[in-house]
XYZ file of C-alpha atoms in Angstrom:
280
model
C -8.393 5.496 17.878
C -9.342 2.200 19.269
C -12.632 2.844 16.864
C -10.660 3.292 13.946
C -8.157 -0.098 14.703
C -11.330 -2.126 14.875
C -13.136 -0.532 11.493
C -9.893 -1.482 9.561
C -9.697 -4.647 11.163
C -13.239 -5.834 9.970
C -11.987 -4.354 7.429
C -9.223 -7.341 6.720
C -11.530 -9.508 7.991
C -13.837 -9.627 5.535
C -11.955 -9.140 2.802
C -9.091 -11.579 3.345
C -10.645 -14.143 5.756
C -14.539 -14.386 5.035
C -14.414 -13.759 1.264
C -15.152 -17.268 -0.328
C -14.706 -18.715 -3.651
C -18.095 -18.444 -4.568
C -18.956 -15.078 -3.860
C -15.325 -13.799 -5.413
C -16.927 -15.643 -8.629
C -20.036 -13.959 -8.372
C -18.289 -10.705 -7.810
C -16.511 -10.903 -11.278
C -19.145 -12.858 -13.190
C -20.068 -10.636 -16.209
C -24.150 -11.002 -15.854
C -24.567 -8.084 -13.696
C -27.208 -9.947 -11.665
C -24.861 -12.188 -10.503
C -22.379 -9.245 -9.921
C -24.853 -7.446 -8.016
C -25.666 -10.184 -5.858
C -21.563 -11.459 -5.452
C -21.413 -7.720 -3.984
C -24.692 -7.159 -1.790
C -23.616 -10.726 -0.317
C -19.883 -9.208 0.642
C -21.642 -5.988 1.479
C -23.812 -7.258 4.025
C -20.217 -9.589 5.414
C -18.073 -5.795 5.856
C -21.437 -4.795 7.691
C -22.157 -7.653 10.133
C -18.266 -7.727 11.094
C -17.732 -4.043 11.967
C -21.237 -3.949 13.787
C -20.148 -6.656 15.419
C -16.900 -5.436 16.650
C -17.841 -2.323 17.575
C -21.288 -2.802 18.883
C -19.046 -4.184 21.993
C -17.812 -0.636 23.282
C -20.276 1.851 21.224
C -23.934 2.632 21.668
C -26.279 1.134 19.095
C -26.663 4.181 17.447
C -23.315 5.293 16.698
C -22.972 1.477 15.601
C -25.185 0.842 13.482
C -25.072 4.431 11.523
C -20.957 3.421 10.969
C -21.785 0.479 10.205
C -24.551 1.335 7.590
C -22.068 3.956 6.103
C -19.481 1.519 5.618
C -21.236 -0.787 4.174
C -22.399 0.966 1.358
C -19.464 2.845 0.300
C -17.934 -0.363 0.415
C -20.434 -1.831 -1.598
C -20.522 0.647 -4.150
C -16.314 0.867 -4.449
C -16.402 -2.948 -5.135
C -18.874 -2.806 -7.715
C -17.242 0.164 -9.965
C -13.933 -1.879 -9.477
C -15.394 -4.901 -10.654
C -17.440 -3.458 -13.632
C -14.007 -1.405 -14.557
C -12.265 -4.479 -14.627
C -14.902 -6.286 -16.773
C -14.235 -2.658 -19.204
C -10.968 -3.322 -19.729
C -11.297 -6.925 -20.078
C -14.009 -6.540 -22.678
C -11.733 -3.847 -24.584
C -8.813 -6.062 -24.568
C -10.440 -9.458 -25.212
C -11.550 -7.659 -28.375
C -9.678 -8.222 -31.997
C -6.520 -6.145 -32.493
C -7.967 -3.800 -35.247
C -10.959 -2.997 -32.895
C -8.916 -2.190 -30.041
C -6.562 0.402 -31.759
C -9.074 2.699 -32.120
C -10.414 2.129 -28.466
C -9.648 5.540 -26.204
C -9.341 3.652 -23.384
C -6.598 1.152 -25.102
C -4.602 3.682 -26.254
C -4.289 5.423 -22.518
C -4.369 2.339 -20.586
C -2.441 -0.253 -22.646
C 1.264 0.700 -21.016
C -0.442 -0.409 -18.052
C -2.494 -3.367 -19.438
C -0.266 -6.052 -17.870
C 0.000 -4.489 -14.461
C -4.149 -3.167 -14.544
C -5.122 -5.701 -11.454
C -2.260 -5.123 -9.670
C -3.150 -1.262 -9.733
C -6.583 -1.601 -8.997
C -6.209 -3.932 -5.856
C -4.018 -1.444 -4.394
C -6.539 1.489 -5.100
C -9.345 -0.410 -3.961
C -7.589 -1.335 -0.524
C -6.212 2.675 -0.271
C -9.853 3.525 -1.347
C -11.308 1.599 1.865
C -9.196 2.353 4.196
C -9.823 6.567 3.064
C -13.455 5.769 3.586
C -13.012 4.200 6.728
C -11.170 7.023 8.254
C -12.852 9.773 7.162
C -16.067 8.977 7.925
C -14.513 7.936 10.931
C -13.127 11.373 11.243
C -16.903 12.857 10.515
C -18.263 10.561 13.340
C -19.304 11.548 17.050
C -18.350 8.588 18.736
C -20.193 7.526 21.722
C -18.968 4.715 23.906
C -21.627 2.623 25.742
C -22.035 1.799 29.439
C -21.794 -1.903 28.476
C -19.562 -3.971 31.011
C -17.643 -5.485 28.264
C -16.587 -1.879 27.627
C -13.771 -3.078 30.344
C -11.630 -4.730 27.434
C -10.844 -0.818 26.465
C -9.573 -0.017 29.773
C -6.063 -0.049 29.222
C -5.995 1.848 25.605
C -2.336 1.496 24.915
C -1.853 -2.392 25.690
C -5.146 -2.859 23.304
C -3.946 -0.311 20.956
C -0.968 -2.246 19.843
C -2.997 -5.611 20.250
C -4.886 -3.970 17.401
C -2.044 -3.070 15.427
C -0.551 -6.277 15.353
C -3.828 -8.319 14.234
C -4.138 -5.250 11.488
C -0.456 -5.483 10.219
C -0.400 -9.341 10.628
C -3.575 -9.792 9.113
C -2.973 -7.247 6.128
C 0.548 -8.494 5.134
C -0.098 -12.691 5.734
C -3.358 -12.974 4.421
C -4.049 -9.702 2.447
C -0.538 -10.486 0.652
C -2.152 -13.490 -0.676
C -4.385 -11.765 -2.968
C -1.877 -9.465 -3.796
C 1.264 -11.709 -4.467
C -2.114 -14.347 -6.303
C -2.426 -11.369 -8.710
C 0.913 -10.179 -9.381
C 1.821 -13.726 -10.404
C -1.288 -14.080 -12.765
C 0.005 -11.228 -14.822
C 3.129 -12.834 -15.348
C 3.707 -14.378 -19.078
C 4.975 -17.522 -18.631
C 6.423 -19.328 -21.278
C 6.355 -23.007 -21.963
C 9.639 -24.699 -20.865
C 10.551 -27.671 -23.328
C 12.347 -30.855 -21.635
C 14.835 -32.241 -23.369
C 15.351 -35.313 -21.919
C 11.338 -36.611 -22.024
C 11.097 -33.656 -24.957
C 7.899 -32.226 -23.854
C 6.703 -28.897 -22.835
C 5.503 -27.855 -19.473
C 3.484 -24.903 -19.048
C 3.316 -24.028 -14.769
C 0.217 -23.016 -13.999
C -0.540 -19.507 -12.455
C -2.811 -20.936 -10.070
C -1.440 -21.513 -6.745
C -2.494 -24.684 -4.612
C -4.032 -23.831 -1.352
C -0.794 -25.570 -0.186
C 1.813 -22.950 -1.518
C -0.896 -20.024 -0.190
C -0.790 -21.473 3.505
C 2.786 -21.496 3.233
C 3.174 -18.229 1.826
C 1.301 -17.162 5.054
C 3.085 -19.049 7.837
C 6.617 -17.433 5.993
C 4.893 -13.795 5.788
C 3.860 -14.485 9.271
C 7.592 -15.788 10.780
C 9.467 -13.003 9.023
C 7.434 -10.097 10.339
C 7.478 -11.518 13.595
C 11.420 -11.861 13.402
C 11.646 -8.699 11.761
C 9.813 -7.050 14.923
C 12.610 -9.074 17.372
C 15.343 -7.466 14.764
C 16.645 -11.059 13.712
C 17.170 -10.206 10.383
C 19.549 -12.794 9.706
C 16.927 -15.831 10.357
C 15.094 -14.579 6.967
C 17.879 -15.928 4.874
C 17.405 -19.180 6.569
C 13.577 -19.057 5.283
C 15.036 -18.360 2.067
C 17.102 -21.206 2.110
C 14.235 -24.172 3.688
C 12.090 -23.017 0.532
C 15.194 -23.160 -2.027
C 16.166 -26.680 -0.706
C 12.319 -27.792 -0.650
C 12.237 -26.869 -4.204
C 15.925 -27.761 -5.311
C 14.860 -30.348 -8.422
C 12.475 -27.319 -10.125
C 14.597 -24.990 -9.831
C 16.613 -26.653 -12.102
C 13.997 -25.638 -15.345
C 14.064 -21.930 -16.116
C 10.762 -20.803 -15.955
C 9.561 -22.267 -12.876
C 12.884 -20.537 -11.230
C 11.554 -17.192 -12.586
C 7.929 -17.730 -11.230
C 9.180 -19.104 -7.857
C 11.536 -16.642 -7.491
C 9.476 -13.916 -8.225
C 6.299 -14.878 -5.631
C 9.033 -15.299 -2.844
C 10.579 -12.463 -3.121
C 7.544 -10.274 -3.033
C 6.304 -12.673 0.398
C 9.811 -11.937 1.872
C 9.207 -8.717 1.012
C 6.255 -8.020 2.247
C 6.721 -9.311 5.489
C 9.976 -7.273 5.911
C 7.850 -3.756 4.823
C 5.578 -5.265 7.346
C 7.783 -5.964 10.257
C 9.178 -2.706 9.697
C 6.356 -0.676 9.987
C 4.949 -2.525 12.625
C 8.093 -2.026 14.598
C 7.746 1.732 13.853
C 4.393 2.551 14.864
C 4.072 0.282 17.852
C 7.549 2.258 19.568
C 6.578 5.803 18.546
């Protein structure tokens, strides 16, 4: 089991923590050189991370042949992802009489607006399958190694390893998700009538409101595990006051709204099944 906690938590790792800019550029870019090379770079990240973290309490070769395993289904689910999304793109960046007659328009296009939302969610589901069944396919051989010693109470580093997973998932992997949901939204441009001007909000977050949409994901699920529901609303609240003078024009109230509501969210669904799995 402990095997399996530490896969998924290289897992988060890399994907939510060591993922830069850059290489999340080079990942979408459409020159497939560059897409190639965005994904071999990430690749070789998942790899380093999980050999690292379990070359501690496994022999070398159990190690490295998970770790080699890993890596390339990894690699190889990130790169049909990313070409599929550079499909659809393509199909619906083209003019409206061409697209019509496109197969994959006609099938996909209930689900146009929602597409990245969907395929985050199946990539994550699709690493974490991969993760446990070869996982499930493995022998797994421990080594001699002293460090090995960390593992000798199972249950206390069990649940350590559930709550870096859980925490780590909803505060950081919530990010990207809440980052996409919002940049699917259609925003509309909010005229002023007093300076009579329009403002369009960006979709972009500042690093600023992504920190702080990690610290809240991070305090509810951690009051959520202490069953002090009622402190959430106070979160609530602290933001609402923060942001008291915007809230005043419509579509900023609709955008803010909307990203703290999935956060809160979140970190409840997170709290909650944290609390679950670390008292059954």
């Amino acid at each position: 089991m402990v095997f399996l906690q530490l896969a998924i938590l290289s897992h988060c790792l890399a994907d939510f923590i060591f993922q830069s800019n850059d290489i999340v550029q080079l990942r979408k870019s459409s020159n497939l050189k560059k897409c190639l090379k965005g994904n071999i770079i990430h690749a070789i990240i998942v790899f380093s991370i999980l050999f690292t973290f379990l070359i501690v309490g496994y022999k070398f070769e159990t190690t490295l042949a998970y770790s080699l395993l890993i890596g390339l289904f990894h690699f190889a689910i990130d790169l049909i992802k990313n070409l599929l999304s550079l499909k659809i793109k393509s199909i619906y960046d083209r003019p409206i009489c061409h697209q019509k007659t496109s197969f994959l328009y006609i099938i996909l296009s209930p689900l146009y607006r929602w597409i990245n939302s969907l395929i985050f969610i199946i990539d994550q589901i699709l690493h974490v399958a991969v993760i446990a069944f070869i996982w499930g396919q493995t022998s797994i051989q421990s080594s001699e190694n002293i460090i090995n010693c960390i593992y000798l109470n199972k249950n206390s580093t069990i649940d350590i390893l559930n709550y870096l997973i859980i925490y780590l998932y909803v505060c950081f992997g919530g990010r990207f998700f809440i980052n996409v949901v919002i940049s699917e939204l259609y925003l509309q441009p909010y005229k002023n009538k007093a300076m009579n001007v329009q403002i369009i909000y960006p979709l972009e977050k500042t690093s600023a409101s992504d920190y702080i949409g990690i610290f809240e994901r991070f305090i509810i699920i951690t009051l959520v595990i202490n069953g002090a529901y009622q402190a959430i609303a106070f979160i609530f609240t602290a933001k609402s006051i923060a942001r008291f003078r915007e809230l005043e024009e419509k579509y900023f109230a609709q955008y803010y709204l909307v990203g703290t509501l999935f956060s809160t969210s979140l970190g409840i669904l997170g709290g909650i099944f944290l609390k679950y799995i670390i008292n059954k």
